[in-house]
Amino acid sequence: MTSHRVGQSATVQFGVVQSAQQVTLDSNAAQGALIGGTIGVLASGGGSRGRGAATGAVLGGAATAATQGNRTGIQYTVQMSDGSSVRIVSDQREIKPNDCVAIERVGNSANIRRASSDYCDPANAEAIRQVSDANRSEAGHCQAAKEELAAAEDEQAVDLASRKVELLCDD
């Protein structure tokens, strides 16, 4: 199914969304940002067998748009708990300014999803460090679901993989 080993080379950081704006992926605004969500996997040709049926009209929404030329997404600017700032463009549209989010990176892929505000509370820093293995494992499961979606070969496989992505990758 996927060559990714769950939890391997995954990093998860938490921060607070400072801004959210729609951007065209090919624009100057999106350059230098992480590309996340389903659009990141499909646009990069993720999956072991290429894009499969996920690039067809079967999928709909932002993922199809990303592979067919309508390359828009939401660019989030996130103030990370360590004081740095990260920009990530994603098809995730439910995240709003002031939300606590997890920025997950697995290999060349990225994901943003809402997280409990407890993850953005500096008083919880040690507890967050101690549960980091579980967070990295979740990030790996999300990436595996996205790769399964990218490799889907028929409408049924796309539907199942899309549902897994929603369960494992979205807020």
mmCIF file of C-alpha atoms in Angstrom:
data_model
loop_
_atom_site.group_PDB
_atom_site.id
_atom_site.type_symbol
_atom_site.label_atom_id
_atom_site.label_comp_id
_atom_site.label_asym_id
_atom_site.label_seq_id
_atom_site.Cartn_x
_atom_site.Cartn_y
_atom_site.Cartn_z
ATOM 1 C CA MET A 1 0.000 0.000 0.000
ATOM 2 C CA THR A 2 2.600 2.574 1.026
ATOM 3 C CA SER A 3 6.323 2.628 1.455
ATOM 4 C CA HIS A 4 6.145 5.057 4.376
ATOM 5 C CA ARG A 5 6.753 3.575 7.808
ATOM 6 C CA VAL A 6 4.338 5.146 10.278
ATOM 7 C CA GLY A 7 6.090 7.618 12.580
ATOM 8 C CA GLN A 8 9.390 7.470 10.671
ATOM 9 C CA SER A 9 10.970 10.897 10.082
ATOM 10 C CA ALA A 10 7.794 12.698 11.151
ATOM 11 C CA THR A 11 7.938 15.964 13.051
ATOM 12 C CA VAL A 12 4.991 17.658 14.699
ATOM 13 C CA GLN A 13 5.055 21.232 15.977
ATOM 14 C CA PHE A 14 2.264 23.301 17.458
ATOM 15 C CA GLY A 15 1.366 26.941 17.040
ATOM 16 C CA VAL A 16 -1.370 29.519 16.701
ATOM 17 C CA VAL A 17 -2.741 30.648 13.328
ATOM 18 C CA GLN A 18 -2.013 34.325 12.815
ATOM 19 C CA SER A 19 -3.688 34.712 9.408
ATOM 20 C CA ALA A 20 -5.469 32.769 6.668
ATOM 21 C CA GLN A 21 -5.874 33.888 3.070
ATOM 22 C CA GLN A 22 -6.721 32.295 -0.256
ATOM 23 C CA VAL A 23 -3.768 32.105 -2.627
ATOM 24 C CA THR A 24 -2.917 30.668 -6.020
ATOM 25 C CA LEU A 25 -0.289 27.979 -5.586
ATOM 26 C CA ASP A 26 1.774 29.338 -8.460
ATOM 27 C CA SER A 27 1.728 32.898 -7.081
ATOM 28 C CA ASN A 28 4.526 34.737 -5.327
ATOM 29 C CA ALA A 29 2.408 34.615 -2.155
ATOM 30 C CA ALA A 30 2.664 30.805 -2.026
ATOM 31 C CA GLN A 31 6.369 30.572 -2.869
ATOM 32 C CA GLY A 32 8.471 29.451 0.055
ATOM 33 C CA ALA A 33 5.468 28.054 1.936
ATOM 34 C CA LEU A 34 5.019 24.408 2.860
ATOM 35 C CA ILE A 35 2.436 22.745 0.622
ATOM 36 C CA GLY A 36 0.165 20.554 2.675
ATOM 37 C CA GLY A 37 -3.091 18.679 2.695
ATOM 38 C CA THR A 38 -4.222 16.514 -0.166
ATOM 39 C CA ILE A 39 -3.074 19.109 -2.704
ATOM 40 C CA GLY A 40 0.510 18.597 -1.584
ATOM 41 C CA VAL A 41 0.462 14.854 -2.205
ATOM 42 C CA LEU A 42 -1.435 14.989 -5.505
ATOM 43 C CA ALA A 43 0.469 17.945 -6.924
ATOM 44 C CA SER A 44 3.765 16.200 -6.181
ATOM 45 C CA GLY A 45 2.645 12.884 -7.649
ATOM 46 C CA GLY A 46 2.725 11.113 -4.286
ATOM 47 C CA GLY A 47 1.787 7.497 -3.917
ATOM 48 C CA SER A 48 3.678 4.489 -5.123
ATOM 49 C CA ARG A 49 1.789 4.184 -8.416
ATOM 50 C CA GLY A 50 1.405 7.851 -9.255
ATOM 51 C CA ARG A 51 -1.818 9.755 -8.999
ATOM 52 C CA GLY A 52 -4.249 7.056 -10.147
ATOM 53 C CA ALA A 53 -7.935 7.874 -10.204
ATOM 54 C CA ALA A 54 -7.520 10.637 -7.654
ATOM 55 C CA THR A 55 -6.464 12.988 -10.421
ATOM 56 C CA GLY A 56 -9.679 12.421 -12.344
ATOM 57 C CA ALA A 57 -13.012 14.091 -11.934
ATOM 58 C CA VAL A 58 -14.020 11.367 -9.483
ATOM 59 C CA LEU A 59 -12.422 13.114 -6.515
ATOM 60 C CA GLY A 60 -13.789 16.624 -6.897
ATOM 61 C CA GLY A 61 -12.852 19.574 -4.741
ATOM 62 C CA ALA A 62 -9.420 21.015 -4.132
ATOM 63 C CA ALA A 63 -7.498 17.825 -4.848
ATOM 64 C CA THR A 64 -8.771 17.610 -8.425
ATOM 65 C CA ALA A 65 -8.319 21.349 -8.842
ATOM 66 C CA ALA A 66 -4.683 21.032 -7.770
ATOM 67 C CA THR A 67 -3.984 18.495 -10.496
ATOM 68 C CA GLN A 68 -6.026 20.156 -13.229
ATOM 69 C CA GLY A 69 -4.747 23.730 -13.142
ATOM 70 C CA ASN A 70 -7.031 25.560 -10.672
ATOM 71 C CA ARG A 71 -4.293 25.734 -8.136
ATOM 72 C CA THR A 72 -5.740 27.595 -5.163
ATOM 73 C CA GLY A 73 -5.451 26.923 -1.482
ATOM 74 C CA ILE A 74 -5.490 28.671 1.858
ATOM 75 C CA GLN A 75 -2.189 30.043 3.106
ATOM 76 C CA TYR A 76 -1.897 29.948 6.863
ATOM 77 C CA THR A 77 0.732 31.873 8.763
ATOM 78 C CA VAL A 78 1.367 30.126 12.066
ATOM 79 C CA GLN A 79 3.291 31.466 15.063
ATOM 80 C CA MET A 80 4.938 28.333 16.403
ATOM 81 C CA SER A 81 5.361 27.581 20.111
ATOM 82 C CA ASP A 82 9.157 27.905 19.721
ATOM 83 C CA GLY A 83 8.766 31.510 18.490
ATOM 84 C CA SER A 84 9.363 30.807 14.790
ATOM 85 C CA SER A 85 6.793 31.445 12.087
ATOM 86 C CA VAL A 86 5.688 29.006 9.380
ATOM 87 C CA ARG A 87 3.612 29.485 6.221
ATOM 88 C CA ILE A 88 1.690 26.490 4.913
ATOM 89 C CA VAL A 89 -0.715 26.285 1.970
ATOM 90 C CA SER A 90 -3.416 23.630 2.272
ATOM 91 C CA ASP A 91 -6.863 22.583 1.078
ATOM 92 C CA GLN A 92 -7.930 22.589 4.751
ATOM 93 C CA ARG A 93 -10.461 25.440 4.862
ATOM 94 C CA GLU A 94 -11.970 25.116 8.343
ATOM 95 C CA ILE A 95 -8.976 26.494 10.233
ATOM 96 C CA LYS A 96 -9.318 30.097 11.420
ATOM 97 C CA PRO A 97 -7.005 32.729 12.943
ATOM 98 C CA ASN A 98 -6.294 32.101 16.643
ATOM 99 C CA ASP A 99 -6.820 28.323 16.266
ATOM 100 C CA CYS A 100 -4.158 26.126 17.834
ATOM 101 C CA VAL A 101 -2.824 23.843 15.083
ATOM 102 C CA ALA A 102 -0.389 21.015 14.550
ATOM 103 C CA ILE A 103 2.046 21.327 11.648
ATOM 104 C CA GLU A 104 3.019 17.789 10.686
ATOM 105 C CA ARG A 105 5.923 17.042 8.370
ATOM 106 C CA VAL A 106 6.593 13.565 7.020
ATOM 107 C CA GLY A 107 9.300 13.376 4.392
ATOM 108 C CA ASN A 108 8.495 16.033 1.787
ATOM 109 C CA SER A 109 4.860 16.253 2.836
ATOM 110 C CA ALA A 110 3.180 18.598 5.282
ATOM 111 C CA ASN A 111 -0.194 18.780 6.964
ATOM 112 C CA ILE A 112 -1.978 21.329 9.116
ATOM 113 C CA ARG A 113 -4.837 20.452 11.411
ATOM 114 C CA ARG A 114 -6.560 21.955 14.396
ATOM 115 C CA ALA A 115 -5.294 20.820 17.769
ATOM 116 C CA SER A 116 -6.534 21.270 21.309
ATOM 117 C CA SER A 117 -5.580 24.676 22.693
ATOM 118 C CA ASP A 118 -3.727 22.724 25.395
ATOM 119 C CA TYR A 119 -1.009 22.000 22.804
ATOM 120 C CA CYS A 120 -0.346 25.741 22.479
ATOM 121 C CA ASP A 121 -0.175 26.347 26.252
ATOM 122 C CA PRO A 122 3.485 26.818 27.284
ATOM 123 C CA ALA A 123 2.671 25.246 30.675
ATOM 124 C CA ASN A 124 2.189 21.916 28.858
ATOM 125 C CA ALA A 125 5.583 21.895 27.095
ATOM 126 C CA GLU A 126 6.987 18.912 29.023
ATOM 127 C CA ALA A 127 3.792 16.861 28.661
ATOM 128 C CA ILE A 128 3.771 17.604 24.919
ATOM 129 C CA ARG A 129 7.377 16.396 24.647
ATOM 130 C CA GLN A 130 6.433 13.192 26.433
ATOM 131 C CA VAL A 131 3.580 12.420 24.002
ATOM 132 C CA SER A 132 5.585 13.341 20.895
ATOM 133 C CA ASP A 133 5.860 9.701 19.743
ATOM 134 C CA ALA A 134 2.049 9.443 19.620
ATOM 135 C CA ASN A 135 1.820 12.718 17.673
ATOM 136 C CA ARG A 136 4.441 11.545 15.157
ATOM 137 C CA SER A 137 2.577 8.260 14.755
ATOM 138 C CA GLU A 138 -0.652 10.163 13.988
ATOM 139 C CA ALA A 139 1.215 12.238 11.395
ATOM 140 C CA GLY A 140 2.500 9.044 9.775
ATOM 141 C CA HIS A 141 -1.001 7.561 9.597
ATOM 142 C CA CYS A 142 -2.247 10.758 7.937
ATOM 143 C CA GLN A 143 0.553 10.616 5.358
ATOM 144 C CA ALA A 144 -0.176 6.951 4.618
ATOM 145 C CA ALA A 145 -3.852 7.805 4.003
ATOM 146 C CA LYS A 146 -2.869 10.612 1.602
ATOM 147 C CA GLU A 147 -0.559 8.261 -0.293
ATOM 148 C CA GLU A 148 -3.380 5.722 -0.519
ATOM 149 C CA LEU A 149 -5.617 8.432 -1.980
ATOM 150 C CA ALA A 150 -2.980 9.429 -4.513
ATOM 151 C CA ALA A 151 -2.606 5.797 -5.618
ATOM 152 C CA ALA A 152 -6.354 5.065 -5.813
ATOM 153 C CA GLU A 153 -7.317 3.454 -9.122
ATOM 154 C CA ASP A 154 -11.128 3.587 -9.093
ATOM 155 C CA GLU A 155 -14.014 5.566 -7.635
ATOM 156 C CA GLN A 156 -14.555 3.150 -4.727
ATOM 157 C CA ALA A 157 -10.887 3.296 -3.717
ATOM 158 C CA VAL A 158 -10.909 7.109 -3.987
ATOM 159 C CA ASP A 159 -14.020 7.316 -1.800
ATOM 160 C CA LEU A 160 -12.554 5.042 0.890
ATOM 161 C CA ALA A 161 -9.164 6.771 0.874
ATOM 162 C CA SER A 162 -10.818 10.222 0.973
ATOM 163 C CA ARG A 163 -12.742 9.195 4.065
ATOM 164 C CA LYS A 164 -9.521 7.979 5.708
ATOM 165 C CA VAL A 165 -7.831 11.302 4.927
ATOM 166 C CA GLU A 166 -10.751 13.186 6.505
ATOM 167 C CA LEU A 167 -10.574 11.006 9.625
ATOM 168 C CA LEU A 168 -6.792 11.016 10.015
ATOM 169 C CA CYS A 169 -5.655 14.365 8.621
ATOM 170 C CA ASP A 170 -8.351 16.964 9.217
ATOM 171 C CA ASP A 171 -9.291 18.624 12.460
#
